[in-house]
Structures are given as C-alpha cells and as structure tokens.
Short mmCIF file of C-alpha atoms in Angstrom, two decimals:
data_model
loop_
_atom_site.label_atom_id
_atom_site.label_comp_id
_atom_site.label_asym_id
_atom_site.label_seq_id
_atom_site.Cartn_x
_atom_site.Cartn_y
_atom_site.Cartn_z
CA MET A 1 21.45 -9.39 -14.36
CA GLY A 2 22.40 -6.90 -11.66
CA ILE A 3 21.22 -5.95 -8.19
CA THR A 4 17.71 -7.35 -7.90
CA ALA A 5 16.98 -6.30 -4.33
CA ALA A 6 18.53 -4.58 -1.33
CA PHE A 7 17.72 -4.61 2.36
CA MET A 8 18.42 -2.40 5.35
CA VAL A 9 18.66 -4.57 8.47
CA PRO A 10 19.85 -4.36 12.10
CA HIS A 11 22.17 -6.84 13.77
CA PRO A 12 21.23 -7.39 17.44
CA PRO A 13 22.85 -10.69 18.50
CA LEU A 14 20.00 -11.45 20.91
CA ILE A 15 17.71 -11.94 17.91
CA VAL A 16 19.37 -15.36 17.62
CA PRO A 17 17.32 -17.60 19.98
CA ASP A 18 20.38 -19.31 21.50
CA ILE A 19 21.58 -15.86 22.58
CA GLY A 20 18.27 -14.13 23.34
CA ARG A 21 16.83 -17.06 25.32
CA GLY A 22 13.37 -15.55 25.15
CA GLU A 23 14.36 -11.89 25.14
CA GLU A 24 14.21 -11.92 21.32
CA GLN A 25 10.42 -12.05 21.57
CA LYS A 26 10.52 -8.38 22.60
CA ILE A 27 11.56 -7.58 19.02
CA LYS A 28 9.19 -9.99 17.32
CA ARG A 29 8.31 -7.51 14.55
CA THR A 30 12.00 -7.34 13.65
CA ILE A 31 12.20 -11.14 13.57
CA ASP A 32 9.11 -11.38 11.38
CA ALA A 33 10.54 -8.79 8.97
CA TYR A 34 13.86 -10.65 8.86
CA ARG A 35 12.10 -13.89 7.95
CA LYS A 36 10.25 -12.16 5.11
CA ILE A 37 13.56 -10.82 3.80
CA ALA A 38 15.20 -14.22 4.03
CA GLU A 39 12.29 -15.82 2.18
CA ARG A 40 12.58 -13.22 -0.60
CA ILE A 41 16.29 -13.85 -0.91
CA GLY A 42 15.56 -17.56 -1.11
CA GLN A 43 13.16 -16.88 -3.98
CA LEU A 44 15.66 -14.60 -5.77
CA GLN A 45 18.47 -17.16 -5.38
CA PRO A 46 21.32 -14.65 -5.77
CA GLU A 47 24.72 -15.85 -6.92
CA THR A 48 26.36 -13.19 -4.76
CA ILE A 49 25.35 -11.35 -1.61
CA VAL A 50 27.16 -8.08 -0.99
CA LEU A 51 27.01 -7.21 2.70
CA THR A 52 28.20 -3.96 4.30
CA THR A 53 28.90 -4.03 8.01
CA PRO A 54 30.01 -1.51 10.65
CA HIS A 55 31.77 -4.26 12.60
CA GLN A 56 34.29 -5.20 9.93
CA VAL A 57 37.65 -3.45 10.40
CA MET A 58 37.19 0.30 9.83
CA TYR A 59 39.82 2.78 8.69
CA ALA A 60 39.63 6.56 8.57
CA ASP A 61 40.44 6.84 4.86
CA TYR A 62 40.04 3.34 3.41
CA PHE A 63 37.30 0.78 2.75
CA HIS A 64 38.36 -2.74 3.69
CA ILE A 65 36.96 -5.56 1.54
CA SER A 66 37.49 -9.04 2.98
CA PRO A 67 40.08 -11.02 1.00
CA GLY A 68 40.59 -14.72 0.43
CA LYS A 69 38.45 -17.73 -0.34
CA GLY A 70 36.14 -17.47 2.64
CA ALA A 71 35.79 -17.12 6.41
CA LYS A 72 34.20 -18.66 9.48
CA GLY A 73 32.59 -17.24 12.57
CA ASP A 74 30.55 -18.05 15.65
CA PHE A 75 28.65 -16.27 18.40
CA GLY A 76 31.05 -17.30 21.15
CA GLN A 77 31.48 -13.73 22.44
CA PHE A 78 27.72 -13.72 23.09
CA GLY A 79 27.67 -17.04 24.91
CA ALA A 80 26.61 -19.18 21.96
CA GLY A 81 29.82 -20.53 20.48
CA HIS A 82 28.00 -23.56 19.13
CA VAL A 83 26.11 -21.33 16.65
CA LYS A 84 28.57 -21.24 13.78
CA MET A 85 28.69 -20.38 10.10
CA GLU A 86 31.08 -20.50 7.19
CA VAL A 87 30.97 -18.47 3.96
CA ARG A 88 32.68 -18.57 0.59
CA TYR A 89 33.82 -15.24 -0.81
CA ASP A 90 33.22 -14.19 -4.40
CA GLU A 91 36.88 -13.65 -5.27
CA ALA A 92 36.22 -12.57 -8.86
CA PHE A 93 33.72 -9.96 -7.72
CA VAL A 94 36.13 -8.64 -5.09
CA GLU A 95 38.96 -8.39 -7.59
CA HIS A 96 36.82 -6.53 -10.12
CA LEU A 97 35.43 -4.20 -7.44
CA CYS A 98 38.92 -3.32 -6.24
CA GLU A 99 40.01 -2.56 -9.82
CA LEU A 100 37.00 -0.30 -10.37
CA ALA A 101 37.55 1.51 -7.06
CA ASP A 102 41.14 2.15 -8.05
CA ALA A 103 40.04 3.44 -11.47
CA HIS A 104 37.65 5.84 -9.72
CA ASP A 105 40.41 6.98 -7.34
CA LEU A 106 38.54 5.52 -4.37
CA ASN A 107 40.53 4.16 -1.43
CA ALA A 108 39.19 0.62 -1.20
CA GLY A 109 40.79 -2.80 -1.31
CA THR A 110 41.74 -6.00 0.48
CA LEU A 111 44.71 -4.67 2.43
CA GLY A 112 44.65 -4.28 6.21
CA GLU A 113 42.94 -7.50 7.27
CA ARG A 114 43.06 -7.67 11.08
CA ASP A 115 40.62 -10.41 11.97
CA LYS A 116 39.45 -12.91 9.37
CA ARG A 117 36.58 -14.15 11.51
CA LEU A 118 33.06 -13.09 10.60
CA ASP A 119 31.68 -10.24 12.71
CA HIS A 120 28.18 -10.21 14.19
CA GLY A 121 27.11 -7.46 11.80
CA THR A 122 27.59 -10.08 9.10
CA MET A 123 26.46 -13.19 10.92
CA VAL A 124 23.11 -11.94 12.24
CA PRO A 125 21.69 -11.22 8.76
CA LEU A 126 23.16 -14.45 7.33
CA TYR A 127 21.70 -16.46 10.23
CA PHE A 128 18.28 -15.78 8.72
CA VAL A 129 19.30 -15.90 5.05
CA ASN A 130 20.91 -19.33 5.50
CA GLN A 131 17.57 -20.78 6.55
CA PHE A 132 16.26 -20.19 3.02
CA TRP A 133 19.27 -19.95 0.70
CA LYS A 134 22.88 -21.09 1.03
CA GLU A 135 24.08 -21.31 -2.56
CA TYR A 136 25.63 -17.85 -2.64
CA LYS A 137 29.06 -16.34 -2.39
CA LEU A 138 29.66 -13.37 -0.13
CA VAL A 139 31.36 -10.01 -0.56
CA ARG A 140 31.93 -8.47 2.89
CA ILE A 141 32.72 -4.76 3.03
CA GLY A 142 33.59 -2.51 5.96
CA LEU A 143 32.90 1.20 6.38
CA SER A 144 35.31 4.13 6.66
CA GLY A 145 35.71 7.60 8.11
CA LEU A 146 35.52 9.10 4.61
CA PRO A 147 32.64 11.45 3.67
CA LEU A 148 29.22 10.03 2.93
CA THR A 149 29.67 10.82 -0.76
CA LYS A 150 32.63 8.41 -0.84
CA HIS A 151 30.43 5.68 0.64
CA TYR A 152 27.90 6.41 -2.08
CA GLU A 153 30.69 6.17 -4.69
CA LEU A 154 31.68 2.75 -3.36
CA GLY A 155 28.07 1.70 -3.83
CA GLN A 156 28.23 2.91 -7.43
CA CYS A 157 31.33 0.76 -7.95
CA ILE A 158 29.42 -2.22 -6.52
CA LYS A 159 26.61 -1.58 -9.01
CA GLU A 160 29.05 -1.29 -11.91
CA THR A 161 30.83 -4.49 -10.89
CA THR A 162 27.54 -6.35 -10.67
CA GLU A 163 26.51 -5.27 -14.16
CA GLU A 164 29.88 -5.88 -15.80
CA LEU A 165 30.11 -9.39 -14.35
CA GLY A 166 26.47 -10.16 -15.09
CA ARG A 167 25.84 -11.36 -11.53
CA ASN A 168 22.47 -11.87 -9.85
CA VAL A 169 23.17 -9.90 -6.67
CA VAL A 170 21.34 -9.00 -3.46
CA LEU A 171 22.78 -6.29 -1.23
CA ILE A 172 22.36 -6.27 2.55
CA ALA A 173 23.16 -3.07 4.45
CA SER A 174 23.72 -4.12 8.05
CA GLY A 175 23.46 -1.45 10.72
CA ASP A 176 21.58 -0.53 13.88
CA LEU A 177 20.04 2.90 14.29
CA SER A 178 20.48 5.13 17.36
CA HIS A 179 21.99 3.71 20.55
CA HIS A 180 20.59 6.56 22.69
CA LEU A 181 16.86 5.94 22.82
CA LYS A 182 16.33 5.32 26.54
CA GLU A 183 17.88 6.49 29.77
CA GLU A 184 17.79 2.94 31.08
CA GLY A 185 19.33 1.57 27.89
CA PRO A 186 22.97 0.46 27.73
CA TYR A 187 24.13 3.80 26.25
CA GLY A 188 21.75 6.27 27.91
CA TYR A 189 19.45 8.83 26.30
CA ARG A 190 20.10 11.77 24.01
CA LYS A 191 17.36 13.73 22.29
CA GLU A 192 19.14 13.19 18.97
CA GLY A 193 18.51 9.44 19.33
CA PRO A 194 14.76 9.31 18.67
CA GLU A 195 15.11 12.27 16.29
CA TYR A 196 17.57 10.31 14.16
CA ASP A 197 15.47 7.15 14.16
CA ALA A 198 12.29 8.98 13.15
CA ARG A 199 14.12 10.81 10.37
CA ILE A 200 16.04 7.83 9.01
CA MET A 201 12.98 5.57 8.96
CA GLU A 202 11.01 8.25 7.14
CA VAL A 203 13.76 8.69 4.54
CA MET A 204 14.43 4.99 4.07
CA GLY A 205 10.75 4.14 4.11
CA ARG A 206 10.28 6.43 1.08
CA GLY A 207 13.48 5.29 -0.59
CA GLU A 208 14.62 8.91 -1.03
CA PHE A 209 18.29 8.08 -0.62
CA GLY A 210 19.57 11.53 -1.52
CA GLU A 211 18.50 12.76 1.89
CA LEU A 212 21.01 10.38 3.50
CA LEU A 213 23.78 12.71 2.30
CA GLU A 214 22.20 15.65 4.14
CA PHE A 215 22.53 14.17 7.64
CA SER A 216 25.27 16.11 9.41
CA GLU A 217 28.18 14.26 10.95
CA ASP A 218 27.59 15.95 14.31
CA PHE A 219 23.95 14.86 14.36
CA CYS A 220 24.80 11.27 13.47
CA GLU A 221 27.51 11.14 16.11
CA LYS A 222 25.25 12.50 18.84
CA ALA A 223 22.54 10.05 17.85
CA GLY A 224 25.01 7.20 18.27
CA GLU A 225 23.99 5.43 15.05
CA CYS A 226 26.11 2.72 13.51
CA GLY A 227 24.43 2.02 10.17
CA HIS A 228 24.23 5.33 8.31
CA ARG A 229 27.34 4.76 6.20
CA SER A 230 26.22 1.22 5.45
CA PHE A 231 22.87 2.51 4.20
CA THR A 232 24.65 5.13 2.09
CA ILE A 233 26.73 2.47 0.32
CA MET A 234 23.47 0.69 -0.45
CA ALA A 235 22.05 3.96 -1.80
CA GLY A 236 25.00 4.25 -4.18
CA ALA A 237 24.51 0.68 -5.35
CA LEU A 238 20.92 1.63 -6.23
CA ASP A 239 21.98 4.85 -7.98
CA ALA A 240 19.69 5.71 -10.94
CA ALA A 241 17.59 2.60 -10.24
CA GLU A 242 13.81 2.59 -9.89
CA VAL A 243 12.90 0.81 -6.67
CA VAL A 244 9.80 -0.20 -4.81
CA ALA A 245 10.49 0.74 -1.19
CA GLU A 246 8.89 -1.00 1.76
CA ARG A 247 9.18 -0.02 5.40
CA MET A 248 8.90 -3.39 7.10
CA SER A 249 9.45 -2.76 10.82
CA TYR A 250 10.91 -0.51 13.49
CA GLU A 251 11.50 -1.29 17.17
CA GLY A 252 13.67 -0.01 20.00
CA PRO A 253 12.69 -1.68 23.28
CA PHE A 254 16.26 -2.07 24.53
CA GLY A 255 17.35 1.52 23.89
CA VAL A 256 18.82 0.77 20.43
CA GLY A 257 16.86 1.31 17.23
CA TYR A 258 16.23 -1.61 14.86
CA GLY A 259 14.88 -0.67 11.43
CA VAL A 260 14.10 -2.97 8.52
CA CYS A 261 13.36 -1.77 4.97
CA GLY A 262 13.35 -3.57 1.63
CA TYR A 263 13.91 -2.38 -1.94
CA ALA A 264 12.92 -4.29 -5.05
CA VAL A 265 14.68 -3.05 -8.19
CA CYS A 266 12.23 -2.61 -11.07
CA GLY A 267 14.09 -0.63 -13.72
CA ARG A 268 16.12 2.51 -14.25
CA ASN A 269 15.39 6.10 -13.29
CA GLN A 270 18.10 8.65 -14.13
CA GLU A 271 16.42 11.20 -11.87
CA ARG A 272 17.55 9.13 -8.89
CA ASN A 273 21.23 10.07 -9.38
CA TYR A 274 21.38 11.41 -5.84
CA LYS A 275 25.10 12.02 -5.46
CA ASP A 276 25.21 14.18 -8.59
CA GLN A 277 22.24 16.17 -7.33
CA TYR A 278 23.76 16.59 -3.88
CA GLU A 279 27.13 17.73 -5.21
CA LYS A 280 25.45 20.23 -7.53
CA LYS A 281 23.58 21.73 -4.57
CA GLU A 282 26.79 21.80 -2.53
CA ARG A 283 28.67 23.62 -5.29
CA GLU A 284 25.87 26.16 -5.56
CA ARG A 285 25.85 26.62 -1.78
CA VAL A 286 29.63 27.10 -1.62
CA LEU A 287 29.59 29.51 -4.57
CA ALA A 288 26.81 31.55 -2.98
CA GLY A 289 28.82 31.66 0.24
CA GLN A 290 31.96 32.78 -1.56
CA LYS A 291 30.13 35.80 -2.94
CA LYS A 292 29.47 36.92 0.64
CA GLU A 293 32.97 36.32 2.02
CA ASP A 294 34.72 39.26 3.61
CA ALA A 295 38.39 40.23 3.12
CA TYR A 296 39.61 37.89 5.88
CA VAL A 297 38.07 34.78 4.34
CA GLN A 298 38.90 35.84 0.79
CA LEU A 299 42.55 36.06 1.84
CA ALA A 300 42.42 32.59 3.42
CA ARG A 301 40.77 31.10 0.33
CA ARG A 302 43.24 32.79 -2.04
CA THR A 303 46.11 31.42 0.08
CA ILE A 304 44.72 27.89 0.15
CA GLU A 305 43.98 27.75 -3.57
CA ALA A 306 47.45 29.07 -4.48
CA TYR A 307 49.24 26.70 -2.09
CA VAL A 308 47.29 23.62 -3.22
CA ARG A 309 47.92 24.41 -6.88
CA THR A 310 51.56 25.54 -6.69
CA GLY A 311 52.97 24.54 -3.33
CA GLU A 312 53.97 28.17 -2.82
CA MET A 313 52.85 30.62 -0.16
CA ILE A 314 51.47 33.87 -1.57
CA PRO A 315 53.23 37.17 -0.78
CA VAL A 316 51.44 39.73 1.38
CA PRO A 317 48.87 41.28 -0.99
CA GLU A 318 47.97 44.93 -1.25
CA GLY A 319 44.53 46.49 -1.00
CA LEU A 320 43.24 44.82 2.15
CA PRO A 321 41.57 46.73 5.01
CA GLU A 322 44.17 48.73 6.96
CA GLU A 323 43.42 46.96 10.25
CA MET A 324 44.65 43.67 8.77
CA TYR A 325 48.13 45.16 8.28
CA ARG A 326 48.48 46.93 11.63
CA LYS A 327 46.67 44.59 14.02
CA ARG A 328 48.18 41.43 15.58
CA ALA A 329 46.19 38.58 17.10
CA GLY A 330 45.86 34.83 17.25
CA VAL A 331 43.95 33.42 14.29
CA PHE A 332 42.29 30.09 13.48
CA VAL A 333 41.51 29.09 9.91
CA SER A 334 38.84 26.39 9.62
CA ILE A 335 38.04 24.47 6.44
CA LYS A 336 34.95 22.31 5.88
CA GLU A 337 33.95 20.08 2.99
CA GLU A 338 30.39 18.80 2.68
CA GLY A 339 29.76 19.99 6.23
CA ARG A 340 32.66 17.95 7.67
CA LEU A 341 35.75 19.49 9.17
CA ARG A 342 38.61 19.18 6.66
CA GLY A 343 41.30 21.15 8.44
CA CYS A 344 41.68 23.61 11.30
CA ILE A 345 44.94 25.19 12.48
CA GLY A 346 45.56 28.36 14.44
CA THR A 347 47.50 30.30 17.00
CA ILE A 348 46.33 31.26 20.47
CA GLN A 349 48.45 34.41 20.39
CA ALA A 350 49.95 36.37 17.51
CA ALA A 351 53.02 34.75 15.97
CA GLN A 352 53.31 37.00 12.91
CA PRO A 353 53.78 40.76 12.44
CA SER A 354 50.21 41.27 11.16
CA LEU A 355 46.82 39.65 10.78
CA VAL A 356 47.48 39.30 7.08
CA GLN A 357 50.56 37.14 7.66
CA GLU A 358 48.85 35.27 10.51
CA ILE A 359 46.00 34.30 8.19
CA ILE A 360 48.35 33.29 5.37
CA GLU A 361 50.49 31.09 7.63
CA ASN A 362 47.55 29.38 9.30
CA ALA A 363 45.61 28.93 6.06
CA VAL A 364 48.57 27.02 4.60
CA SER A 365 48.82 24.91 7.75
CA ALA A 366 45.08 24.20 7.82
CA CYS A 367 45.02 22.89 4.24
CA SER A 368 48.24 20.90 4.37
CA ARG A 369 49.54 20.28 7.89
CA ASP A 370 46.58 19.32 10.08
CA PRO A 371 47.70 15.88 11.33
CA ARG A 372 44.11 14.64 11.44
CA PHE A 373 43.61 14.93 7.69
CA PRO A 374 45.46 14.36 4.42
CA ALA A 375 46.49 17.50 2.53
CA ILE A 376 43.70 19.05 0.49
CA GLY A 377 43.81 18.22 -3.22
CA ARG A 378 43.02 20.35 -6.23
CA GLU A 379 39.77 18.48 -6.90
CA GLU A 380 38.43 19.65 -3.53
CA LEU A 381 38.95 23.37 -3.96
CA ASP A 382 35.49 24.18 -5.28
CA LYS A 383 33.86 22.28 -2.40
CA LEU A 384 35.44 24.13 0.53
CA SER A 385 33.74 26.37 3.05
CA ILE A 386 36.19 28.53 5.01
CA SER A 387 35.98 30.61 8.17
CA VAL A 388 38.54 32.76 9.97
CA ASP A 389 38.41 33.35 13.72
CA VAL A 390 40.34 36.29 15.14
CA LEU A 391 40.96 35.68 18.83
CA GLY A 392 40.71 38.26 21.55
CA ASP A 393 43.01 38.27 24.57
CA THR A 394 42.74 35.30 26.91
CA GLU A 395 41.76 35.86 30.53
CA LYS A 396 42.16 33.49 33.46
CA ILE A 397 38.98 32.24 35.11
CA SER A 398 38.46 30.37 38.35
CA SER A 399 35.75 27.92 37.28
CA ALA A 400 33.74 26.58 34.37
CA GLU A 401 30.79 28.65 35.57
CA GLU A 402 32.45 31.66 33.96
CA LEU A 403 32.27 30.05 30.52
CA ASP A 404 29.54 30.28 27.91
CA VAL A 405 29.86 27.74 25.10
CA LYS A 406 28.34 30.14 22.57
CA ARG A 407 30.27 33.27 23.56
CA TYR A 408 33.65 32.13 24.88
CA GLY A 409 36.35 29.82 23.62
CA VAL A 410 38.32 27.92 26.25
CA VAL A 411 42.00 27.19 26.85
CA VAL A 412 42.89 24.33 29.19
CA THR A 413 46.38 23.95 30.65
CA ARG A 414 48.02 21.20 32.68
CA GLY A 415 51.79 21.48 32.97
CA TYR A 416 53.22 21.88 29.49
CA LYS A 417 50.03 20.58 27.82
CA ARG A 418 47.68 23.20 26.46
CA GLY A 419 44.52 22.79 24.42
CA LEU A 420 42.00 25.18 22.90
CA LEU A 421 38.47 24.98 21.58
CA LEU A 422 36.71 27.78 19.77
CA PRO A 423 33.23 28.97 20.82
CA ASN A 424 29.92 28.37 19.09
CA LEU A 425 30.90 25.19 17.26
CA ASP A 426 28.41 22.78 15.68
CA GLY A 427 27.82 19.79 17.90
CA VAL A 428 29.24 21.37 21.08
CA ASP A 429 26.27 22.33 23.24
CA THR A 430 27.61 22.43 26.80
CA VAL A 431 30.59 23.82 28.67
CA GLU A 432 31.37 20.30 29.87
CA GLU A 433 31.67 19.09 26.28
CA GLN A 434 33.78 22.12 25.38
CA ILE A 435 36.28 21.48 28.17
CA ALA A 436 36.35 17.72 27.51
CA ILE A 437 37.18 18.22 23.82
CA ALA A 438 39.86 20.79 24.63
CA LYS A 439 41.42 18.29 27.06
CA ARG A 440 41.44 15.52 24.47
CA LYS A 441 43.09 17.81 21.94
CA ALA A 442 45.82 18.57 24.46
CA GLY A 443 46.28 14.94 25.50
CA ILE A 444 45.05 15.70 29.02
CA GLY A 445 43.20 12.98 30.93
CA GLU A 446 39.43 13.25 31.24
CA ASN A 447 39.57 13.48 35.06
CA ASP A 448 42.75 15.55 35.31
CA GLY A 449 42.48 19.03 36.76
CA VAL A 450 43.30 21.98 34.51
CA LYS A 451 43.73 25.72 34.61
CA LEU A 452 41.09 27.51 32.59
CA GLU A 453 41.22 30.60 30.40
CA ARG A 454 38.55 32.08 28.19
CA PHE A 455 38.54 34.31 25.16
CA GLU A 456 36.14 35.84 22.67
CA VAL A 457 36.46 35.72 18.91
CA VAL A 458 35.35 37.65 15.87
CA ARG A 459 34.29 35.03 13.33
CA HIS A 460 34.58 35.85 9.64
CA TYR A 461 32.73 33.82 6.99
#
C-alpha cells in the first residue's frame, strides 16, 4: 500500500457547530470542503492517519511525535467541553518512523511530551473524519524550528515508513494560513498576509510542492502563517509521487486564511523529487556567490571551514589587502543557510589589533558560539552564505527620527544592557522594528527608555 491521499486543511475551532453557534456558516465553503474530504477518507478506509499539527509541542531543533497507546481531548477551552474525542496511536508506525529518522540523522522522536491531550489542530480535522471513518490509528506529529528542508525530510521518512510497513495511509496537514488579513481581525493587517495566502493557494492548488521551500522565513513570519511547515512535511511524504491536485476552497472572513486542498496519489514521478532539486539550486547559488566574494568574505569562509573541520583557528594569512592589516574596527560576521540565519556574532568596537584578526575571531564565534544555534557541522559547509560588516564609528543621537533602517545600524543602551542591530536587514522595514529587535537582543523591556546611537557599515559579500 502506501500513502493513498493527502489533505491540506485549516483548524478553526468555530467550525464545530457547538463552538461556532451559527458563526461557522460564514465559512460554509470550508465546511463543505471538509465534508468532501471526510467522505473520501471514509471511502479509502485508511489503517493509519498521519496528522501534522502546529499546536502540538514545538521545539527549535526537534520534531515531537506523540508517544503511547493513545490520547483524549475536548474543546473545553473553546466553551464546548462536552465535545470530546479519543484516539488510538499506531505505536508500530511511530517506532519505525523514529528509527528511520534516527538513521537519517533527523532530530525526531517521542521525547519531550508536555501535554498528552489532543490539541485543536488535531481535533478539528478529526471531528469531520470521525463522522465517516473511525477504524484508524493516529500518528500525531508536531513541527519544529528546523529549516523547511528538514520538514520535507521528515515527510520522506513518513513515506518510507508507510511503504516498509505496507500500511494504507492518509496524511492530513493541519494548518491555517495568514493571521493578518484584516485590520479588524484578531491579529490586525499586514500586506504580507494576503500576499502569502494568494501565493500559497496558487502553489498548493497546482501541487508544485518544490515552491514551498522557496518561501523565505521572514516573509512567512510577517504573514503570520501557522501551517507552512505542516504543508512541507506533507510535500516530503509525497516526494516523487504523481498526484492529482485539487484546490477545494479558500476563505478568510475573520482575518485568518483557511485553505483546503486535496491530493490523490496515482503513481510515481521521479521528477517530483523537490528537495533534491531545491538543494541542487542552492548549491549552485552558493557556489556562484563564492566566486564573487571579496577578500573579507573569503577570509571569513576560510576561517569557518578550517575551524569546523579541525577545531583550530587559522593563523593570520599573508597576501590580503593592506588596509585589512592596518585598520581596526568593529566587525560582524553573518552566516546564512538556505536563506535562514545560521549564526551572527560581532563586535561594536575593535577588540583585535587588525581587521584580519577581528574577522577571524568573529567568524569562529559566529559558526560555533552563537547561543541561538548549534555549532555548524561539516555537512553544512557547502550550503553557507557569508557576509562581513565593517562598522563605522558610533554617534549619539537624540531621537529615532535620526535613524534610517536602510542606512544606519542602531545601538540601544539602558544601564549596563546594550544591544545592536545592523542596517538593511531582510525583514526589518521600519525604525520601530529595528529598535524593538535591538532591545530584545539586549534584554531590555519593550516600553523601557533607551539611549540611542547610530552607525554606518560597509557590507562585504
């Protein structure tokens, strides 16, 4: 057998009549699409339903798969505690999936259970499914802060598990779209909201899952989506499979996007190996960028590669531009992988005798000592994009009006706490955002007053 069908669905609790109390009729197209999906699942009679949900426990670097024999849940937090459900877990499937993930060096497993109760991202889809088919076992999987490619890889492990166990499986990818569609909505409006929804529905409606990997993290965050990683796991589970895609409905009357798409599996198609294609393009892009790197970035890359491979810091090399030996300045080394920040460490003012040594020290710190990320591994080296920012002198300013998010970086100071944010960063469009992020980095309260300084940089790619 294998995965016979997959579905992208939202999870608004008010779609359940006991919660919506009439309001659910405002998303009638979503309800009608849900019923069609549930009917199809009833016809397919899957032994196992694999469901990915954003409202399961989520870790930065680990996929949590629900352990045990089963779980219960109800809609009590939405005022309908009498609407309950209970599921049995497919323990053999979970065990095999965890073994495969481990074999593929993917951080996934049953550790870290915090709340055994079913979440609404799980219960809303099953509320409809249970009306047509109950003789299934469930595999419930949470998302993570890992790159989209890792979510795709988890999907590939799901596919492999399904085939090796010979299960008849349906996959449900639970996730709402943007939460920023309307000013009067619960989360307000951002232009990225409707942009995301239009783009994701176009991609998912065509079933061109490779394009999911091309959505930038900044764009997804500004759009306020919650289902993108869930959909990407589904894409991995359908890797190299021929599917018939159907866009079933889209609505957003409450300021949150609800999209429904279905995918019937009808064979194999090796040209739909989207992760392989994406990684090939990324390697080509990084290699093309490396050929254009100047001496500053070449030095940072050489330092990072040597340190990751040997654990040793390189000596000061010869043959670099003279200014790098005689000039002193603060330097930030930034590392990205697949468009996501992977490490960034720097100094506001010079701490070393020369720019060369400043770059070497901060490159080592960026690849191995950034507390937000694990140390970079050897397998990542050919995926890294690197930039080096050389900071100019800081100057005190009296107000935020003297800042320009594209031209100036900002330093915020309150007592002994000091935070910095570089200029012209992806996803930072306003001075207010720039100051707010710098405050968070320094551990300064959102409403606390700060002293401001600005500086310019020379950015090397």
